[in-house]
Amino acid sequence: MDLPSVDSCLERWDEISAEFKTVEGLNKVYIQKLEELCDLQAKCVKEISHQKYQMGVIKRSLKKLNLSDEDRVRVEKMNRGFDLRNASIIEIEHALPKPNGMYLKIILGNVNVSILNKNEKFKYKDEYEKFKLILSVIGFLLSVINLFTNIRMLELLLMFLLVWYYCTLTIRESILKVNGSKIKGWWRLHHFISTAASAVLLIWPLSPAWYLFRPQFMVFNVYISFVQYLQFRYQQGVLYRLKALGERHNMDITIEGFHSWMWRGLGFLFPFLFGGYIFQLYNAYSLFQLARTDPNAPWQVAVLAALFFFLFLGNTITTLSVIPQKIQENKRRKEGLSKTEENHKADSSKDD
């Protein structure tokens, strides 16, 4: 609302000048608390390092000792204590800043990318998923347009988008890793390889081999964009359920930390995932045949054949290795719940 006169403007200025003194006082308190926070963080990091070092000394010493039966019982009890202590340390470390990995140091330097607030962690993970969705939709539309047109500029735009998309994912996932995500090493490597494959596609010159592979590649992009949309819907459901259940580690990618209710949605997703992996194998085979039968095929054909095959192999092995692991985790979780119920019933009968 505009002020009607100079006098009212001066009066308002005097009011906000008085209020600004409060702002200055709050800022001084904020700076003081921030310095105290940094000191506490440094002390916690130092004490955790001390705990890890001393536990390492104890473990190395125990390995060199000849233990009696009585000592073995005591050491076994101590080892259980080590496991509990390590779990507690991991919990504490989630609230402390962590050093950047080598990749982030190269890209960003020593900028602190640790997110200490739980809500901010969830927000960052949520934005990461939305970023993937938006770029998948754009990639889907460009691929469909390229299927029905033959405009070189649109082809190059799609390839450049893929390079930028996968390169950005590698940075975002490295930040997720710093903030406690348990993302498997393969999925991070997968995006580095995809960045390289997209770059090779970008510099593939116009040739008969390209025009033969082009329609198949556009259909592949359409399918992968569709699968990524399904993954987004699944992952958003998992992420919000974890938040509703009060799970601590909002930065975990959703292929980790399964609960029993997650399997129904994942069972629906698996056929589409493996369909994408088979499509990658088909791309590798088609490119291999082009490289074998066309003596004038550029080097990009053979390189892409190898990259697509490597992606197929890594994706398939990693996903297949996750399934039995998660079945065992689900089984242990159910056994733990049944034991808890039995103990609860036993306690109730004692009370009666």
Short mmCIF file of C-alpha atoms in Angstrom, two decimals:
data_model
loop_
_atom_site.label_atom_id
_atom_site.label_comp_id
_atom_site.label_asym_id
_atom_site.label_seq_id
_atom_site.Cartn_x
_atom_site.Cartn_y
_atom_site.Cartn_z
CA MET A 1 0.00 0.00 0.00
CA ASP A 2 1.40 3.42 -0.97
CA LEU A 3 1.89 6.08 1.71
CA PRO A 4 -0.07 9.35 1.25
CA SER A 5 2.54 11.96 2.33
CA VAL A 6 6.19 12.69 3.14
CA ASP A 7 5.36 12.79 6.86
CA SER A 8 3.90 9.29 6.73
CA CYS A 9 6.99 8.09 4.81
CA LEU A 10 9.28 9.56 7.49
CA GLU A 11 7.15 8.01 10.22
CA ARG A 12 7.32 4.59 8.55
CA TRP A 13 11.11 5.00 8.10
CA ASP A 14 11.51 5.68 11.85
CA GLU A 15 9.45 2.56 12.60
CA ILE A 16 11.49 0.23 10.42
CA SER A 17 14.74 1.83 11.68
CA ALA A 18 13.74 0.86 15.21
CA GLU A 19 12.81 -2.64 13.99
CA PHE A 20 16.18 -2.95 12.23
CA LYS A 21 17.96 -2.83 15.59
CA THR A 22 16.13 -6.05 16.44
CA VAL A 23 17.27 -7.54 13.12
CA GLU A 24 20.89 -6.62 13.92
CA GLY A 25 20.57 -8.26 17.35
CA LEU A 26 19.13 -11.43 15.81
CA ASN A 27 21.93 -11.50 13.24
CA LYS A 28 24.57 -11.30 16.00
CA VAL A 29 22.93 -14.21 17.83
CA TYR A 30 22.72 -16.14 14.53
CA ILE A 31 26.43 -15.60 13.77
CA GLN A 32 27.33 -16.67 17.31
CA LYS A 33 25.21 -19.84 17.10
CA LEU A 34 26.63 -20.59 13.66
CA GLU A 35 30.17 -20.41 15.02
CA GLU A 36 29.15 -22.64 17.94
CA LEU A 37 27.59 -25.09 15.48
CA CYS A 38 30.78 -25.23 13.40
CA ASP A 39 32.83 -25.85 16.56
CA LEU A 40 30.48 -28.65 17.66
CA GLN A 41 30.60 -30.23 14.19
CA ALA A 42 34.41 -30.19 14.23
CA LYS A 43 34.46 -31.75 17.73
CA CYS A 44 31.99 -34.48 16.70
CA VAL A 45 34.01 -35.31 13.57
CA LYS A 46 37.21 -35.47 15.66
CA GLU A 47 35.63 -37.71 18.31
CA ILE A 48 34.14 -40.05 15.69
CA SER A 49 37.56 -40.35 14.02
CA HIS A 50 39.02 -41.18 17.43
CA GLN A 51 36.36 -43.87 18.00
CA LYS A 52 37.03 -45.46 14.60
CA TYR A 53 40.79 -45.39 15.11
CA GLN A 54 40.63 -46.97 18.58
CA MET A 55 38.21 -49.69 17.41
CA GLY A 56 40.62 -50.44 14.57
CA VAL A 57 43.49 -50.75 17.07
CA ILE A 58 41.44 -53.13 19.23
CA LYS A 59 40.45 -55.31 16.24
CA ARG A 60 44.03 -55.54 14.95
CA SER A 61 45.28 -56.43 18.44
CA LEU A 62 42.65 -59.16 18.88
CA LYS A 63 43.67 -60.81 15.60
CA LYS A 64 47.24 -61.21 16.87
CA LEU A 65 46.27 -62.76 20.23
CA ASN A 66 45.86 -66.45 21.06
CA LEU A 67 42.41 -66.60 22.62
CA SER A 68 41.11 -69.11 25.13
CA ASP A 69 37.51 -70.35 24.98
CA GLU A 70 36.55 -67.89 27.70
CA ASP A 71 38.27 -65.06 25.81
CA ARG A 72 36.44 -65.97 22.60
CA VAL A 73 33.09 -65.58 24.35
CA ARG A 74 34.13 -62.15 25.63
CA VAL A 75 35.49 -61.13 22.21
CA GLU A 76 32.27 -62.26 20.50
CA LYS A 77 30.32 -60.03 22.88
CA MET A 78 32.74 -57.18 22.08
CA ASN A 79 32.26 -57.74 18.34
CA ARG A 80 28.51 -57.35 18.76
CA GLY A 81 29.29 -54.11 20.56
CA PHE A 82 31.44 -53.05 17.59
CA ASP A 83 28.51 -53.63 15.23
CA LEU A 84 26.18 -51.57 17.41
CA ARG A 85 28.78 -48.83 17.75
CA ASN A 86 29.33 -48.68 13.98
CA ALA A 87 25.58 -48.43 13.42
CA SER A 88 25.40 -45.57 15.93
CA ILE A 89 28.33 -43.80 14.26
CA ILE A 90 26.60 -44.04 10.87
CA GLU A 91 23.49 -42.46 12.40
CA ILE A 92 25.57 -39.62 13.86
CA GLU A 93 27.44 -39.07 10.59
CA HIS A 94 24.17 -38.47 8.73
CA ALA A 95 23.85 -35.19 10.66
CA LEU A 96 27.44 -34.08 10.04
CA PRO A 97 29.04 -32.49 6.95
CA LYS A 98 31.03 -34.91 4.80
CA PRO A 99 33.96 -34.34 2.43
CA ASN A 100 33.22 -34.29 -1.30
CA GLY A 101 34.29 -37.26 -3.37
CA MET A 102 37.00 -36.94 -6.00
CA TYR A 103 34.50 -36.28 -8.83
CA LEU A 104 32.78 -33.43 -6.96
CA LYS A 105 36.14 -31.95 -5.98
CA ILE A 106 37.11 -31.85 -9.66
CA ILE A 107 33.76 -30.31 -10.69
CA LEU A 108 32.98 -28.03 -7.73
CA GLY A 109 36.21 -27.78 -5.75
CA ASN A 110 35.91 -27.91 -1.96
CA VAL A 111 32.43 -26.35 -1.81
CA ASN A 112 30.44 -27.93 1.03
CA VAL A 113 27.44 -29.78 -0.46
CA SER A 114 26.31 -31.49 2.75
CA ILE A 115 22.61 -30.99 3.56
CA LEU A 116 22.08 -31.26 7.31
CA ASN A 117 18.35 -30.54 7.56
CA LYS A 118 16.08 -33.59 7.06
CA ASN A 119 13.38 -31.64 5.25
CA GLU A 120 15.96 -30.08 2.94
CA LYS A 121 17.36 -33.55 2.19
CA PHE A 122 13.90 -34.77 1.28
CA LYS A 123 13.33 -31.66 -0.83
CA TYR A 124 16.61 -32.20 -2.72
CA LYS A 125 15.77 -35.86 -3.42
CA ASP A 126 12.28 -34.84 -4.53
CA GLU A 127 13.73 -32.21 -6.90
CA TYR A 128 16.15 -34.83 -8.25
CA GLU A 129 13.25 -37.12 -9.16
CA LYS A 130 11.27 -34.26 -10.74
CA PHE A 131 14.32 -33.20 -12.76
CA LYS A 132 14.56 -36.71 -14.22
CA LEU A 133 10.84 -36.67 -15.04
CA ILE A 134 10.92 -33.29 -16.81
CA LEU A 135 13.95 -34.23 -18.92
CA SER A 136 12.39 -37.63 -19.72
CA VAL A 137 9.24 -35.91 -21.02
CA ILE A 138 11.32 -33.52 -23.16
CA GLY A 139 13.39 -36.45 -24.47
CA PHE A 140 10.20 -38.39 -25.24
CA LEU A 141 8.73 -35.51 -27.26
CA LEU A 142 11.95 -34.90 -29.19
CA SER A 143 12.28 -38.62 -29.98
CA VAL A 144 8.69 -38.82 -31.26
CA ILE A 145 9.22 -35.74 -33.45
CA ASN A 146 12.47 -37.22 -34.80
CA LEU A 147 10.66 -40.46 -35.61
CA PHE A 148 8.36 -38.65 -38.05
CA THR A 149 10.75 -35.98 -39.33
CA ASN A 150 14.32 -35.86 -40.62
CA ILE A 151 15.67 -32.56 -39.30
CA ARG A 152 19.36 -32.70 -38.40
CA MET A 153 19.07 -29.81 -35.94
CA LEU A 154 16.45 -31.72 -33.90
CA GLU A 155 18.64 -34.83 -33.90
CA LEU A 156 21.60 -32.87 -32.57
CA LEU A 157 19.36 -31.15 -30.01
CA LEU A 158 18.26 -34.55 -28.67
CA MET A 159 21.87 -35.82 -28.49
CA PHE A 160 23.05 -32.66 -26.73
CA LEU A 161 20.13 -32.94 -24.30
CA LEU A 162 21.16 -36.52 -23.49
CA VAL A 163 24.79 -35.51 -22.87
CA TRP A 164 23.74 -32.64 -20.59
CA TYR A 165 21.11 -34.78 -18.81
CA TYR A 166 23.43 -37.67 -17.94
CA CYS A 167 26.30 -35.34 -17.06
CA THR A 168 23.99 -33.44 -14.66
CA LEU A 169 22.78 -36.72 -13.16
CA THR A 170 26.35 -37.72 -12.31
CA ILE A 171 26.80 -34.47 -10.36
CA ARG A 172 23.43 -34.70 -8.59
CA GLU A 173 23.97 -38.34 -7.66
CA SER A 174 27.41 -37.52 -6.27
CA ILE A 175 25.74 -34.93 -4.03
CA LEU A 176 23.18 -37.57 -3.00
CA LYS A 177 26.07 -39.91 -2.15
CA VAL A 178 27.74 -37.27 0.05
CA ASN A 179 24.43 -36.85 1.87
CA GLY A 180 24.00 -40.51 2.77
CA SER A 181 22.44 -42.16 -0.28
CA LYS A 182 23.23 -45.87 -0.60
CA ILE A 183 23.12 -45.73 -4.38
CA LYS A 184 25.02 -48.68 -5.82
CA GLY A 185 28.27 -47.96 -7.62
CA TRP A 186 26.96 -49.48 -10.85
CA TRP A 187 24.09 -47.00 -11.20
CA ARG A 188 26.54 -44.10 -10.90
CA LEU A 189 28.91 -45.77 -13.40
CA HIS A 190 25.88 -46.40 -15.65
CA HIS A 191 25.30 -42.66 -15.99
CA PHE A 192 28.97 -41.97 -16.72
CA ILE A 193 28.83 -44.59 -19.50
CA SER A 194 25.54 -43.13 -20.77
CA THR A 195 27.19 -39.69 -20.89
CA ALA A 196 30.00 -41.15 -23.02
CA ALA A 197 27.52 -42.98 -25.29
CA SER A 198 25.48 -39.78 -25.79
CA ALA A 199 28.66 -37.86 -26.64
CA VAL A 200 29.62 -40.50 -29.24
CA LEU A 201 26.10 -40.26 -30.73
CA LEU A 202 26.44 -36.47 -30.87
CA ILE A 203 29.61 -36.67 -33.00
CA TRP A 204 28.42 -39.58 -35.19
CA PRO A 205 28.59 -38.12 -38.74
CA LEU A 206 25.79 -38.55 -41.24
CA SER A 207 26.29 -41.88 -43.00
CA PRO A 208 24.27 -44.88 -44.26
CA ALA A 209 24.94 -46.62 -40.94
CA TRP A 210 23.38 -43.72 -39.01
CA TYR A 211 20.25 -43.67 -41.16
CA LEU A 212 19.84 -47.43 -40.67
CA PHE A 213 20.18 -47.18 -36.88
CA ARG A 214 18.34 -43.87 -36.43
CA PRO A 215 14.69 -45.14 -36.30
CA GLN A 216 15.60 -47.91 -33.86
CA PHE A 217 17.41 -45.44 -31.60
CA MET A 218 14.44 -43.05 -31.55
CA VAL A 219 12.06 -45.89 -30.63
CA PHE A 220 14.51 -46.92 -27.91
CA ASN A 221 14.45 -43.38 -26.48
CA VAL A 222 10.65 -43.34 -26.51
CA TYR A 223 10.55 -46.63 -24.60
CA ILE A 224 13.22 -45.57 -22.07
CA SER A 225 11.37 -42.29 -21.43
CA PHE A 226 8.20 -44.28 -20.73
CA VAL A 227 10.06 -46.59 -18.32
CA GLN A 228 11.59 -43.58 -16.56
CA TYR A 229 8.09 -42.17 -16.06
CA LEU A 230 7.01 -45.46 -14.46
CA GLN A 231 10.11 -45.33 -12.25
CA PHE A 232 9.26 -41.78 -11.23
CA ARG A 233 5.75 -42.78 -10.16
CA TYR A 234 7.11 -45.75 -8.21
CA GLN A 235 9.95 -43.78 -6.61
CA GLN A 236 7.72 -40.87 -5.62
CA GLY A 237 5.36 -43.31 -3.91
CA VAL A 238 8.24 -44.93 -2.03
CA LEU A 239 9.79 -41.60 -1.08
CA TYR A 240 6.58 -40.15 0.36
CA ARG A 241 5.74 -43.38 2.18
CA LEU A 242 9.20 -43.42 3.77
CA LYS A 243 8.69 -39.84 4.89
CA ALA A 244 5.25 -40.67 6.29
CA LEU A 245 6.73 -43.63 8.19
CA GLY A 246 9.43 -41.38 9.64
CA GLU A 247 12.36 -43.08 7.91
CA ARG A 248 15.59 -41.21 8.61
CA HIS A 249 17.49 -41.58 5.36
CA ASN A 250 15.50 -39.58 2.83
CA MET A 251 18.53 -39.51 0.51
CA ASP A 252 18.48 -43.25 -0.17
CA ILE A 253 17.56 -44.06 -3.73
CA THR A 254 14.47 -46.18 -3.75
CA ILE A 255 16.09 -49.41 -4.95
CA GLU A 256 17.49 -49.60 -1.40
CA GLY A 257 15.66 -50.08 1.89
CA PHE A 258 12.71 -52.15 0.73
CA HIS A 259 9.64 -52.81 2.85
CA SER A 260 7.06 -55.51 2.19
CA TRP A 261 4.56 -53.06 0.68
CA MET A 262 7.13 -51.98 -1.93
CA TRP A 263 7.23 -55.33 -3.72
CA ARG A 264 3.82 -55.05 -5.34
CA GLY A 265 4.79 -51.89 -7.26
CA LEU A 266 8.27 -53.21 -7.99
CA GLY A 267 6.88 -56.47 -9.40
CA PHE A 268 4.94 -54.37 -11.90
CA LEU A 269 8.07 -52.36 -12.78
CA PHE A 270 10.53 -55.24 -13.29
CA PRO A 271 9.20 -56.45 -16.70
CA PHE A 272 9.52 -52.94 -18.14
CA LEU A 273 13.05 -52.58 -16.73
CA PHE A 274 14.17 -55.87 -18.26
CA GLY A 275 12.46 -54.87 -21.50
CA GLY A 276 14.76 -51.85 -21.56
CA TYR A 277 17.80 -54.03 -20.87
CA ILE A 278 16.88 -56.37 -23.73
CA PHE A 279 16.45 -53.33 -25.98
CA GLN A 280 20.01 -52.28 -25.05
CA LEU A 281 21.23 -55.74 -26.05
CA TYR A 282 19.34 -55.47 -29.34
CA ASN A 283 20.97 -52.07 -29.97
CA ALA A 284 24.38 -53.61 -29.31
CA TYR A 285 23.63 -56.49 -31.70
CA SER A 286 22.33 -54.17 -34.45
CA LEU A 287 25.36 -51.90 -34.18
CA PHE A 288 27.71 -54.88 -34.15
CA GLN A 289 26.10 -56.17 -37.36
CA LEU A 290 26.44 -52.72 -38.95
CA ALA A 291 30.12 -52.55 -38.01
CA ARG A 292 30.71 -56.09 -39.32
CA THR A 293 28.88 -55.77 -42.64
CA ASP A 294 29.66 -52.16 -43.58
CA PRO A 295 33.39 -51.59 -44.22
CA ASN A 296 32.75 -47.83 -44.39
CA ALA A 297 31.00 -47.65 -41.03
CA PRO A 298 32.58 -44.95 -38.81
CA TRP A 299 34.30 -45.90 -35.54
CA GLN A 300 31.31 -44.65 -33.55
CA VAL A 301 29.34 -47.76 -34.58
CA ALA A 302 31.70 -50.27 -32.96
CA VAL A 303 32.20 -48.10 -29.85
CA LEU A 304 28.45 -47.72 -29.32
CA ALA A 305 27.94 -51.46 -29.80
CA ALA A 306 30.41 -52.12 -26.97
CA LEU A 307 28.86 -49.43 -24.72
CA PHE A 308 25.29 -50.68 -25.20
CA PHE A 309 26.38 -54.25 -24.49
CA PHE A 310 28.21 -53.14 -21.34
CA LEU A 311 25.10 -51.24 -20.17
CA PHE A 312 22.93 -54.31 -20.79
CA LEU A 313 25.33 -56.56 -18.88
CA GLY A 314 25.75 -54.23 -15.90
CA ASN A 315 22.04 -53.39 -15.60
CA THR A 316 20.96 -57.03 -15.80
CA ILE A 317 23.53 -58.39 -13.34
CA THR A 318 22.96 -55.58 -10.82
CA THR A 319 19.17 -55.82 -10.91
CA LEU A 320 19.21 -59.63 -10.69
CA SER A 321 21.59 -59.44 -7.71
CA VAL A 322 19.22 -57.06 -5.92
CA ILE A 323 16.19 -59.39 -6.12
CA PRO A 324 17.41 -62.28 -3.87
CA GLN A 325 19.02 -59.78 -1.51
CA LYS A 326 15.73 -57.92 -1.05
CA ILE A 327 13.76 -61.18 -0.72
CA GLN A 328 16.06 -62.15 2.17
CA GLU A 329 15.67 -58.70 3.76
CA ASN A 330 11.90 -58.95 3.43
CA LYS A 331 11.97 -62.43 4.99
CA ARG A 332 14.11 -61.24 7.91
CA ARG A 333 11.80 -58.28 8.42
CA LYS A 334 8.76 -60.58 8.61
CA GLU A 335 10.57 -62.90 11.02
CA GLY A 336 11.47 -59.91 13.17
CA LEU A 337 7.86 -58.74 13.21
CA SER A 338 6.57 -62.21 14.14
CA LYS A 339 9.12 -62.45 16.99
CA THR A 340 8.05 -59.02 18.23
CA GLU A 341 4.40 -60.12 18.19
CA GLU A 342 5.27 -63.33 20.08
CA ASN A 343 7.18 -61.36 22.72
CA HIS A 344 4.28 -58.93 23.01
CA LYS A 345 1.83 -61.82 23.51
CA ALA A 346 4.14 -63.39 26.10
CA ASP A 347 4.38 -60.10 27.99
CA SER A 348 0.60 -59.71 27.86
CA SER A 349 0.05 -63.21 29.27
CA LYS A 350 2.49 -62.46 32.12
CA ASP A 351 0.56 -59.31 32.96
CA ASP A 352 -2.67 -61.34 33.08
#
